[in-house]
Amino acid sequence: MVTVLNNETKNLLVEKIANKNACIGYVGLGYVGLPSALKCLEVGYAVRGFDKNSAKIRKLERGISYISDIQDTEIQDALHTNRFFISTEMNYINECDVVVICVPTPLERTSKQPDLTYIHSAVNELVKYIKKGTLIILESTTYPGTTREEVLYKLEQKTNFKIGVDIFVAYSPERIDPANQSFSIQDIIKIVGGVTSNCTDCAAAFYSNLIKGIHKVSSPEVAETAKLLENTYRFINIAFINEMTQICNELNINIWEVIDASGTKPFGFQKFYPGPGVGGHCIPIDPIYFKWIANNKNLTTKMIDVAREINENMPKYVLNRALQLLHDKDGKNILMIGVAYKKNVNDARESPALDIMNDLMLEGYNVDYYDPYIGELFVGNNTLKKSIDLNLSQLNKYNLIIVHTDHDCINFKLLNETNCLILDTRNIFKDESIYKKNIICL
């Protein structure tokens, strides 16, 4: 009798998901939640989107996108379906059969330890309104144990529902790469780890309608750690190539040519490229989450520690390269090309550009920037900077141009027409036909 009851709620939910009769709720409408919500709409689900940022909700209500990957017309089309409801209030969560939590997981500003404030807030609201038969999935990147300790525990303490019987809890890490046109949401295999086998089955049933491939794992902890491994792998390899770059510069060897040469080997080598530092909401943050949980168990993280030191020093390295180039110049004007943390996004979170610009300003230089994706930003001690217009007469007033972000839409040929020094941190000017002596690679 118990077995029948266990499967009854699960089977009803799986049937609703399969028939597209389930209502899907997304808590957090950022670079993960919003495109995922739109994907659910596309396949036929009713969607409820929740975000505490009222400015975001107002923009969406007016049909305006705040994410570079999503066009305004996509938001407008979503609103016209009459299946897309958005709010700052979580009380509508009781309409949802599936709730996906995809809120930020930053580091605390002073301690640089994991900050789960957004997860805590989401779960505290969720437990007030959740109904029987709901699937709750955490997608936010976090350290192993979070789903069980922060989501499952509160659901057990604050509700009378039995996990795996009345409600279902799973972890499935977001794997979205903003501005990556080669891999969209449905192309990237989804890792799913439930608290129970029923939980895993429900989560897999949901994602199978959205994603081409599902990879089930034995627990939320495995899924949580898999995401941290992916990004820590990148973090460490970026640090390695950044260190190689500094060594090669001292040996008067072009690191970019070295990488291309090594890349001709068809096995045992993957290309990583140097840059001004790591930025964004994942690569500089996720390894620190892994370090934190390891250190809490009295385990060392030597590779992460060394990689962190190298990557965090790269903005200083760029600064020193710039100062060396300008040491015998009278002018004090510098232009930063691109301030976003990566190409083709409107996001400057953790961007190395902010540190480089601030340090140059502290050295007494006048620093401007051009970024078609970011109209204005605060640098250093809340100094407001606005993106300049890019034209030849404007460019010629600068003593040094630093290429920081290689957005596809930037006219780099225009930069090549100037006679001022260019410090190229992205190897934009690798083509020998446009390479000039005033262009210096990182």
Tab-separated table of C-alpha atoms in Angstrom:
chain	number	residue	atom	x	y	z
A	1	MET	CA	0.000	0.000	0.000
A	2	VAL	CA	2.831	2.395	0.841
A	3	THR	CA	4.556	1.656	-2.459
A	4	VAL	CA	1.397	2.546	-4.387
A	5	LEU	CA	1.121	5.842	-2.472
A	6	ASN	CA	4.788	6.626	-3.091
A	7	ASN	CA	4.429	6.210	-6.825
A	8	GLU	CA	1.028	7.843	-7.125
A	9	THR	CA	2.185	11.425	-6.534
A	10	LYS	CA	5.305	10.895	-8.588
A	11	ASN	CA	3.383	9.387	-11.505
A	12	LEU	CA	0.829	12.203	-11.493
A	13	LEU	CA	3.615	14.771	-11.644
A	14	VAL	CA	5.512	12.950	-14.391
A	15	GLU	CA	2.285	12.687	-16.405
A	16	LYS	CA	1.596	16.428	-16.045
A	17	ILE	CA	5.158	17.177	-17.142
A	18	ALA	CA	4.914	14.859	-20.157
A	19	ASN	CA	1.565	16.312	-21.251
A	20	LYS	CA	2.816	19.914	-20.815
A	21	ASN	CA	0.065	20.501	-18.255
A	22	ALA	CA	2.591	21.331	-15.545
A	23	CYS	CA	3.212	24.932	-14.558
A	24	ILE	CA	6.926	25.752	-14.274
A	25	GLY	CA	8.260	28.355	-11.860
A	26	TYR	CA	11.665	30.007	-12.113
A	27	VAL	CA	13.035	31.767	-9.052
A	28	GLY	CA	15.667	34.175	-10.327
A	29	LEU	CA	15.375	35.662	-13.814
A	30	GLY	CA	19.014	36.300	-14.604
A	31	TYR	CA	21.252	34.897	-17.335
A	32	VAL	CA	20.146	31.341	-16.371
A	33	GLY	CA	16.551	31.719	-15.255
A	34	LEU	CA	15.226	33.938	-18.027
A	35	PRO	CA	16.464	31.941	-21.045
A	36	SER	CA	15.424	28.716	-19.308
A	37	ALA	CA	11.952	30.114	-18.668
A	38	LEU	CA	11.653	31.126	-22.315
A	39	LYS	CA	12.700	27.623	-23.355
A	40	CYS	CA	9.900	26.166	-21.224
A	41	LEU	CA	7.440	28.510	-22.916
A	42	GLU	CA	8.750	27.469	-26.310
A	43	VAL	CA	7.988	23.793	-25.687
A	44	GLY	CA	4.483	24.563	-24.412
A	45	TYR	CA	4.558	24.993	-20.627
A	46	ALA	CA	2.914	27.731	-18.610
A	47	VAL	CA	5.655	29.633	-16.788
A	48	ARG	CA	5.781	31.763	-13.658
A	49	GLY	CA	8.920	33.846	-13.221
A	50	PHE	CA	9.969	35.384	-9.915
A	51	ASP	CA	12.672	37.927	-9.172
A	52	LYS	CA	13.094	40.283	-6.214
A	53	ASN	CA	14.628	42.883	-8.522
A	54	SER	CA	11.624	45.046	-9.348
A	55	ALA	CA	13.551	46.882	-12.083
A	56	LYS	CA	13.955	43.596	-13.958
A	57	ILE	CA	10.271	42.790	-13.641
A	58	ARG	CA	9.275	46.257	-14.880
A	59	LYS	CA	11.521	45.867	-17.916
A	60	LEU	CA	10.082	42.454	-18.735
A	61	GLU	CA	6.544	43.770	-18.360
A	62	ARG	CA	7.412	46.418	-20.970
A	63	GLY	CA	8.870	43.775	-23.268
A	64	ILE	CA	12.478	44.838	-22.727
A	65	SER	CA	15.342	42.382	-22.320
A	66	TYR	CA	18.274	43.087	-19.995
A	67	ILE	CA	20.311	40.100	-21.194
A	68	SER	CA	22.469	40.415	-24.308
A	69	ASP	CA	21.580	36.911	-25.541
A	70	ILE	CA	17.841	37.658	-25.542
A	71	GLN	CA	16.135	40.076	-27.920
A	72	ASP	CA	13.273	42.363	-26.897
A	73	THR	CA	11.051	40.605	-29.423
A	74	GLU	CA	11.543	37.313	-27.573
A	75	ILE	CA	10.212	38.877	-24.379
A	76	GLN	CA	7.302	40.435	-26.235
A	77	ASP	CA	6.439	37.125	-27.887
A	78	ALA	CA	6.556	35.428	-24.480
A	79	LEU	CA	4.117	37.942	-23.013
A	80	HIS	CA	1.747	37.472	-25.945
A	81	THR	CA	1.464	33.735	-25.252
A	82	ASN	CA	-0.550	34.499	-22.088
A	83	ARG	CA	1.370	31.631	-20.478
A	84	PHE	CA	4.141	33.834	-19.048
A	85	PHE	CA	3.502	35.528	-15.709
A	86	ILE	CA	6.227	37.447	-13.855
A	87	SER	CA	6.281	38.918	-10.361
A	88	THR	CA	8.428	39.996	-7.436
A	89	GLU	CA	6.019	38.166	-5.113
A	90	MET	CA	6.503	34.470	-4.413
A	91	ASN	CA	2.954	33.747	-3.257
A	92	TYR	CA	2.108	32.657	-6.811
A	93	ILE	CA	4.523	29.763	-6.389
A	94	ASN	CA	1.596	27.598	-5.266
A	95	GLU	CA	0.493	27.530	-8.905
A	96	CYS	CA	3.704	25.763	-9.914
A	97	ASP	CA	4.279	22.029	-10.254
A	98	VAL	CA	8.009	22.455	-10.861
A	99	VAL	CA	10.085	25.155	-9.166
A	100	VAL	CA	13.614	25.827	-10.417
A	101	ILE	CA	15.864	27.953	-8.210
A	102	CYS	CA	18.576	29.728	-10.182
A	103	VAL	CA	19.672	32.634	-8.025
A	104	PRO	CA	23.203	34.085	-7.694
A	105	THR	CA	25.750	32.470	-5.387
A	106	PRO	CA	28.468	35.113	-4.982
A	107	LEU	CA	31.224	35.473	-2.421
A	108	GLU	CA	30.846	37.638	0.661
A	109	ARG	CA	32.584	40.943	0.015
A	110	THR	CA	34.857	40.980	3.054
A	111	SER	CA	35.422	37.341	4.011
A	112	LYS	CA	35.411	36.036	0.403
A	113	GLN	CA	33.466	33.005	1.627
A	114	PRO	CA	30.360	31.489	-0.003
A	115	ASP	CA	27.316	33.721	0.266
A	116	LEU	CA	24.093	31.692	0.123
A	117	THR	CA	21.848	34.640	0.999
A	118	TYR	CA	19.884	34.368	-2.246
A	119	ILE	CA	19.296	30.636	-1.797
A	120	HIS	CA	18.198	31.164	1.816
A	121	SER	CA	15.759	33.878	0.755
A	122	ALA	CA	14.303	31.769	-2.056
A	123	VAL	CA	13.805	28.678	0.098
A	124	ASN	CA	12.345	30.663	3.012
A	125	GLU	CA	9.692	32.022	0.658
A	126	LEU	CA	9.201	28.702	-1.093
A	127	VAL	CA	8.273	26.788	2.067
A	128	LYS	CA	5.383	29.197	2.702
A	129	TYR	CA	3.557	28.372	-0.504
A	130	ILE	CA	4.692	24.980	-1.787
A	131	LYS	CA	2.003	22.393	-2.482
A	132	LYS	CA	2.001	18.619	-2.532
A	133	GLY	CA	3.303	17.096	-5.745
A	134	THR	CA	5.885	19.805	-6.442
A	135	LEU	CA	9.368	19.196	-7.826
A	136	ILE	CA	12.021	21.604	-6.496
A	137	ILE	CA	15.302	21.841	-8.393
A	138	LEU	CA	18.306	23.894	-7.354
A	139	GLU	CA	20.446	24.990	-10.318
A	140	SER	CA	22.652	27.615	-8.649
A	141	THR	CA	26.340	26.694	-8.550
A	142	THR	CA	27.337	25.861	-4.985
A	143	TYR	CA	29.451	23.605	-2.789
A	144	PRO	CA	28.521	19.934	-2.236
A	145	GLY	CA	25.955	19.499	0.496
A	146	THR	CA	23.987	22.683	-0.170
A	147	THR	CA	20.908	20.998	-1.637
A	148	ARG	CA	20.644	18.638	1.300
A	149	GLU	CA	21.554	21.161	4.028
A	150	GLU	CA	19.886	24.329	2.761
A	151	VAL	CA	16.926	23.120	0.683
A	152	LEU	CA	15.987	19.643	1.887
A	153	TYR	CA	16.485	20.441	5.582
A	154	LYS	CA	14.234	23.514	5.494
A	155	LEU	CA	11.539	21.700	3.551
A	156	GLU	CA	11.556	18.920	6.130
A	157	GLN	CA	11.508	21.383	9.038
A	158	LYS	CA	8.921	23.839	7.701
A	159	THR	CA	6.454	21.560	5.892
A	160	ASN	CA	4.720	18.281	6.619
A	161	PHE	CA	5.606	16.813	3.247
A	162	LYS	CA	7.701	13.685	2.905
A	163	ILE	CA	10.601	14.065	0.483
A	164	GLY	CA	10.438	11.630	-2.422
A	165	VAL	CA	6.803	10.860	-1.656
A	166	ASP	CA	4.875	14.141	-1.412
A	167	ILE	CA	7.437	16.526	-2.876
A	168	PHE	CA	10.646	15.977	-4.814
A	169	VAL	CA	14.046	17.638	-4.491
A	170	ALA	CA	16.993	17.520	-6.902
A	171	TYR	CA	20.093	19.385	-7.939
A	172	SER	CA	20.966	20.058	-11.575
A	173	PRO	CA	23.784	22.538	-12.207
A	174	GLU	CA	23.235	25.268	-14.750
A	175	ARG	CA	25.743	24.968	-17.595
A	176	ILE	CA	24.814	27.987	-19.673
A	177	ASP	CA	27.677	29.807	-21.370
A	178	PRO	CA	26.482	33.361	-22.123
A	179	ALA	CA	27.034	34.511	-25.721
A	180	ASN	CA	28.100	31.037	-26.845
A	181	GLN	CA	26.339	30.577	-30.176
A	182	SER	CA	27.638	27.031	-30.635
A	183	PHE	CA	25.824	25.509	-27.659
A	184	SER	CA	22.298	26.560	-26.698
A	185	ILE	CA	20.361	25.350	-23.661
A	186	GLN	CA	18.983	22.239	-25.333
A	187	ASP	CA	22.400	21.158	-26.625
A	188	ILE	CA	24.157	20.842	-23.259
A	189	ILE	CA	23.623	17.562	-21.384
A	190	LYS	CA	21.877	18.067	-18.046
A	191	ILE	CA	23.336	16.457	-14.931
A	192	VAL	CA	20.588	15.436	-12.497
A	193	GLY	CA	20.995	14.216	-8.934
A	194	GLY	CA	17.951	13.739	-6.711
A	195	VAL	CA	17.685	13.236	-2.963
A	196	THR	CA	15.875	9.957	-3.710
A	197	SER	CA	15.474	7.897	-6.862
A	198	ASN	CA	11.936	9.249	-7.255
A	199	CYS	CA	13.330	12.777	-7.064
A	200	THR	CA	15.904	11.986	-9.750
A	201	ASP	CA	13.250	10.438	-11.990
A	202	CYS	CA	10.980	13.489	-11.713
A	203	ALA	CA	13.798	15.915	-12.477
A	204	ALA	CA	14.960	13.810	-15.421
A	205	ALA	CA	11.393	13.692	-16.750
A	206	PHE	CA	11.210	17.483	-16.633
A	207	TYR	CA	14.531	18.176	-18.327
A	208	SER	CA	14.001	15.505	-20.982
A	209	ASN	CA	11.377	17.799	-22.523
A	210	LEU	CA	13.907	20.639	-22.762
A	211	ILE	CA	17.339	19.078	-23.186
A	212	LYS	CA	18.711	16.560	-25.682
A	213	GLY	CA	20.565	14.493	-23.104
A	214	ILE	CA	20.208	13.678	-19.395
A	215	HIS	CA	22.955	12.273	-17.177
A	216	LYS	CA	21.646	10.871	-13.889
A	217	VAL	CA	23.982	10.701	-10.898
A	218	SER	CA	23.578	9.029	-7.527
A	219	SER	CA	23.169	12.123	-5.349
A	220	PRO	CA	22.907	15.925	-5.312
A	221	GLU	CA	26.459	16.044	-3.959
A	222	VAL	CA	27.848	14.363	-7.083
A	223	ALA	CA	26.002	16.850	-9.295
A	224	GLU	CA	27.144	19.814	-7.190
A	225	THR	CA	30.769	18.679	-7.299
A	226	ALA	CA	30.645	17.999	-11.042
A	227	LYS	CA	29.907	21.666	-11.721
A	228	LEU	CA	32.708	22.812	-9.439
A	229	LEU	CA	35.118	20.414	-11.138
A	230	GLU	CA	34.224	21.794	-14.576
A	231	ASN	CA	34.924	25.394	-13.648
A	232	THR	CA	37.899	24.699	-11.386
A	233	TYR	CA	39.467	22.796	-14.287
A	234	ARG	CA	39.151	25.918	-16.430
A	235	PHE	CA	40.348	28.180	-13.606
A	236	ILE	CA	43.539	26.165	-13.092
A	237	ASN	CA	44.331	25.800	-16.791
A	238	ILE	CA	43.796	29.514	-17.398
A	239	ALA	CA	46.216	30.218	-14.560
A	240	PHE	CA	48.760	27.849	-16.085
A	241	ILE	CA	48.631	29.534	-19.485
A	242	ASN	CA	48.791	32.969	-17.839
A	243	GLU	CA	51.981	31.924	-16.063
A	244	MET	CA	53.384	30.507	-19.311
A	245	THR	CA	52.622	33.853	-20.957
A	246	GLN	CA	54.656	35.775	-18.410
A	247	ILE	CA	57.594	33.377	-18.793
A	248	CYS	CA	57.436	33.474	-22.595
A	249	ASN	CA	57.410	37.273	-22.563
A	250	GLU	CA	60.639	37.270	-20.585
A	251	LEU	CA	62.116	34.797	-23.093
A	252	ASN	CA	60.903	36.927	-26.023
A	253	ILE	CA	58.691	34.092	-27.291
A	254	ASN	CA	55.171	34.635	-28.665
A	255	ILE	CA	52.858	32.542	-26.445
A	256	TRP	CA	50.036	32.666	-28.997
A	257	GLU	CA	52.233	31.031	-31.618
A	258	VAL	CA	53.306	28.452	-29.054
A	259	ILE	CA	49.680	27.587	-28.270
A	260	ASP	CA	48.819	27.214	-31.961
A	261	ALA	CA	51.813	24.940	-32.454
A	262	SER	CA	50.946	22.761	-29.456
A	263	GLY	CA	47.358	22.616	-30.653
A	264	THR	CA	48.378	20.624	-33.711
A	265	LYS	CA	48.673	17.563	-31.480
A	266	PRO	CA	45.399	15.624	-31.893
A	267	PHE	CA	45.374	14.190	-28.361
A	268	GLY	CA	46.511	15.069	-24.848
A	269	PHE	CA	46.327	18.848	-25.303
A	270	GLN	CA	43.486	21.371	-25.030
A	271	LYS	CA	43.954	25.005	-25.946
A	272	PHE	CA	43.617	27.626	-23.232
A	273	TYR	CA	44.403	31.259	-23.901
A	274	PRO	CA	45.916	33.988	-21.723
A	275	GLY	CA	44.055	37.137	-20.855
A	276	PRO	CA	43.923	40.120	-18.506
A	277	GLY	CA	42.420	37.988	-15.729
A	278	VAL	CA	39.329	35.896	-15.076
A	279	GLY	CA	35.960	37.531	-14.568
A	280	GLY	CA	32.248	36.919	-14.463
A	281	HIS	CA	29.974	35.062	-12.115
A	282	CYS	CA	31.468	31.559	-12.442
A	283	ILE	CA	35.162	31.011	-13.128
A	284	PRO	CA	36.613	33.296	-10.400
A	285	ILE	CA	33.945	32.267	-7.869
A	286	ASP	CA	33.280	28.535	-8.159
A	287	PRO	CA	36.781	27.286	-7.250
A	288	ILE	CA	36.559	29.330	-4.040
A	289	TYR	CA	33.342	27.485	-3.132
A	290	PHE	CA	35.197	24.206	-3.570
A	291	LYS	CA	38.181	25.511	-1.600
A	292	TRP	CA	35.862	26.593	1.232
A	293	ILE	CA	34.210	23.204	1.690
A	294	ALA	CA	37.579	21.426	1.443
A	295	ASN	CA	39.209	23.729	3.990
A	296	ASN	CA	36.245	23.177	6.321
A	297	LYS	CA	37.191	19.494	6.284
A	298	ASN	CA	40.839	20.408	7.034
A	299	LEU	CA	41.838	19.573	3.464
A	300	THR	CA	44.263	21.662	1.434
A	301	THR	CA	43.656	22.992	-2.072
A	302	LYS	CA	47.159	23.750	-3.317
A	303	MET	CA	46.299	23.833	-7.013
A	304	ILE	CA	43.382	26.202	-6.471
A	305	ASP	CA	45.447	28.437	-4.188
A	306	VAL	CA	48.289	28.839	-6.679
A	307	ALA	CA	45.900	29.311	-9.608
A	308	ARG	CA	43.999	31.934	-7.656
A	309	GLU	CA	47.198	33.868	-6.936
A	310	ILE	CA	48.210	33.838	-10.608
A	311	ASN	CA	44.787	34.790	-11.972
A	312	GLU	CA	44.194	37.533	-9.414
A	313	ASN	CA	47.618	38.990	-10.258
A	314	MET	CA	46.924	39.266	-14.004
A	315	PRO	CA	45.316	42.746	-13.828
A	316	LYS	CA	48.490	43.942	-12.057
A	317	TYR	CA	50.558	42.294	-14.781
A	318	VAL	CA	48.584	44.179	-17.446
A	319	LEU	CA	49.024	47.379	-15.429
A	320	ASN	CA	52.782	46.902	-15.290
A	321	ARG	CA	52.946	46.166	-19.024
A	322	ALA	CA	51.030	49.384	-19.653
A	323	LEU	CA	53.288	51.422	-17.366
A	324	GLN	CA	56.378	50.017	-19.102
A	325	LEU	CA	55.008	51.074	-22.482
A	326	LEU	CA	54.226	54.572	-21.198
A	327	HIS	CA	57.321	55.212	-19.091
A	328	ASP	CA	58.918	57.574	-21.639
A	329	LYS	CA	55.665	59.122	-22.883
A	330	ASP	CA	54.425	62.569	-21.874
A	331	GLY	CA	50.717	61.911	-22.332
A	332	LYS	CA	48.377	60.586	-19.670
A	333	ASN	CA	45.399	59.404	-21.733
A	334	ILE	CA	44.458	55.725	-21.922
A	335	LEU	CA	41.522	54.026	-23.622
A	336	MET	CA	40.211	50.617	-22.564
A	337	ILE	CA	38.505	48.710	-25.376
A	338	GLY	CA	35.809	46.549	-23.799
A	339	VAL	CA	35.104	46.251	-20.085
A	340	ALA	CA	32.801	43.210	-20.041
A	341	TYR	CA	34.291	40.096	-18.486
A	342	LYS	CA	33.969	38.229	-21.810
A	343	LYS	CA	33.093	38.973	-25.403
A	344	ASN	CA	29.537	39.687	-26.558
A	345	VAL	CA	27.956	40.074	-23.096
A	346	ASN	CA	26.716	43.132	-21.196
A	347	ASP	CA	28.136	41.959	-17.878
A	348	ALA	CA	31.124	43.494	-16.067
A	349	ARG	CA	30.844	41.456	-12.869
A	350	GLU	CA	34.308	40.585	-11.541
A	351	SER	CA	35.777	41.986	-14.764
A	352	PRO	CA	39.564	42.525	-14.666
A	353	ALA	CA	38.959	45.795	-16.518
A	354	LEU	CA	37.668	47.393	-13.323
A	355	ASP	CA	40.900	46.718	-11.433
A	356	ILE	CA	43.095	47.739	-14.354
A	357	MET	CA	41.233	51.022	-14.862
A	358	ASN	CA	41.238	51.819	-11.157
A	359	ASP	CA	44.969	51.128	-10.803
A	360	LEU	CA	45.779	53.276	-13.835
A	361	MET	CA	43.706	56.114	-12.381
A	362	LEU	CA	45.590	55.783	-9.098
A	363	GLU	CA	48.805	56.115	-11.116
A	364	GLY	CA	47.539	59.473	-12.384
A	365	TYR	CA	46.279	58.487	-15.832
A	366	ASN	CA	43.061	59.645	-17.458
A	367	VAL	CA	41.227	56.459	-18.393
A	368	ASP	CA	38.258	56.208	-20.758
A	369	TYR	CA	36.583	53.132	-22.142
A	370	TYR	CA	34.561	51.984	-25.105
A	371	ASP	CA	32.145	49.080	-24.823
A	372	PRO	CA	29.035	48.836	-27.034
A	373	TYR	CA	27.433	46.489	-24.495
A	374	ILE	CA	28.007	48.544	-21.343
A	375	GLY	CA	27.007	52.201	-21.503
A	376	GLU	CA	28.280	53.173	-18.071
A	377	LEU	CA	29.865	51.698	-14.975
A	378	PHE	CA	31.430	52.670	-11.674
A	379	VAL	CA	35.182	52.308	-11.258
A	380	GLY	CA	37.229	52.453	-8.075
A	381	ASN	CA	35.766	54.749	-5.443
A	382	ASN	CA	32.413	55.064	-7.254
A	383	THR	CA	33.793	57.062	-10.179
A	384	LEU	CA	31.156	56.990	-12.932
A	385	LYS	CA	32.536	56.305	-16.390
A	386	LYS	CA	30.544	56.345	-19.630
A	387	SER	CA	31.446	54.616	-22.861
A	388	ILE	CA	32.898	57.016	-25.439
A	389	ASP	CA	32.110	57.170	-29.147
A	390	LEU	CA	34.658	55.301	-31.216
A	391	ASN	CA	36.052	57.354	-34.103
A	392	LEU	CA	39.496	58.055	-35.513
A	393	SER	CA	39.774	61.632	-34.261
A	394	GLN	CA	38.814	60.474	-30.786
A	395	LEU	CA	41.290	57.598	-30.848
A	396	ASN	CA	44.262	59.731	-31.810
A	397	LYS	CA	44.181	61.629	-28.530
A	398	TYR	CA	45.137	58.517	-26.552
A	399	ASN	CA	48.693	57.541	-25.697
A	400	LEU	CA	47.780	53.897	-25.120
A	401	ILE	CA	44.852	51.700	-26.094
A	402	ILE	CA	44.327	48.494	-24.114
A	403	VAL	CA	42.258	45.818	-25.838
A	404	HIS	CA	40.511	44.108	-22.930
A	405	THR	CA	37.349	42.552	-24.414
A	406	ASP	CA	37.140	41.379	-28.017
A	407	HIS	CA	33.445	41.940	-28.788
A	408	ASP	CA	32.645	40.821	-32.334
A	409	CYS	CA	30.924	44.122	-33.137
A	410	ILE	CA	33.968	46.318	-32.393
A	411	ASN	CA	35.705	47.831	-35.415
A	412	PHE	CA	39.258	46.732	-34.649
A	413	LYS	CA	40.430	47.814	-38.107
A	414	LEU	CA	39.744	51.377	-36.995
A	415	LEU	CA	42.111	50.894	-34.073
A	416	ASN	CA	44.753	49.697	-36.492
A	417	GLU	CA	44.576	53.029	-38.342
A	418	THR	CA	45.872	54.917	-35.312
A	419	ASN	CA	49.516	55.469	-34.528
A	420	CYS	CA	49.190	55.186	-30.767
A	421	LEU	CA	50.423	52.196	-28.811
A	422	ILE	CA	48.041	49.254	-28.480
A	423	LEU	CA	48.365	46.620	-25.765
A	424	ASP	CA	46.451	43.640	-27.129
A	425	THR	CA	45.436	41.217	-24.361
A	426	ARG	CA	43.247	39.102	-26.694
A	427	ASN	CA	45.516	38.545	-29.712
A	428	ILE	CA	43.075	40.399	-31.950
A	429	PHE	CA	45.869	41.648	-34.196
A	430	LYS	CA	47.468	38.274	-34.847
A	431	ASP	CA	46.948	38.546	-38.607
A	432	GLU	CA	50.351	39.439	-40.080
A	433	SER	CA	48.740	41.652	-42.701
A	434	ILE	CA	47.613	44.145	-40.073
A	435	TYR	CA	50.272	43.565	-37.432
A	436	LYS	CA	52.324	46.717	-36.727
A	437	LYS	CA	55.166	47.616	-34.398
A	438	ASN	CA	52.937	49.815	-32.248
A	439	ILE	CA	50.827	46.752	-31.350
A	440	ILE	CA	52.115	44.738	-28.409
A	441	CYS	CA	50.632	41.392	-27.392
A	442	LEU	CA	50.023	40.567	-23.742
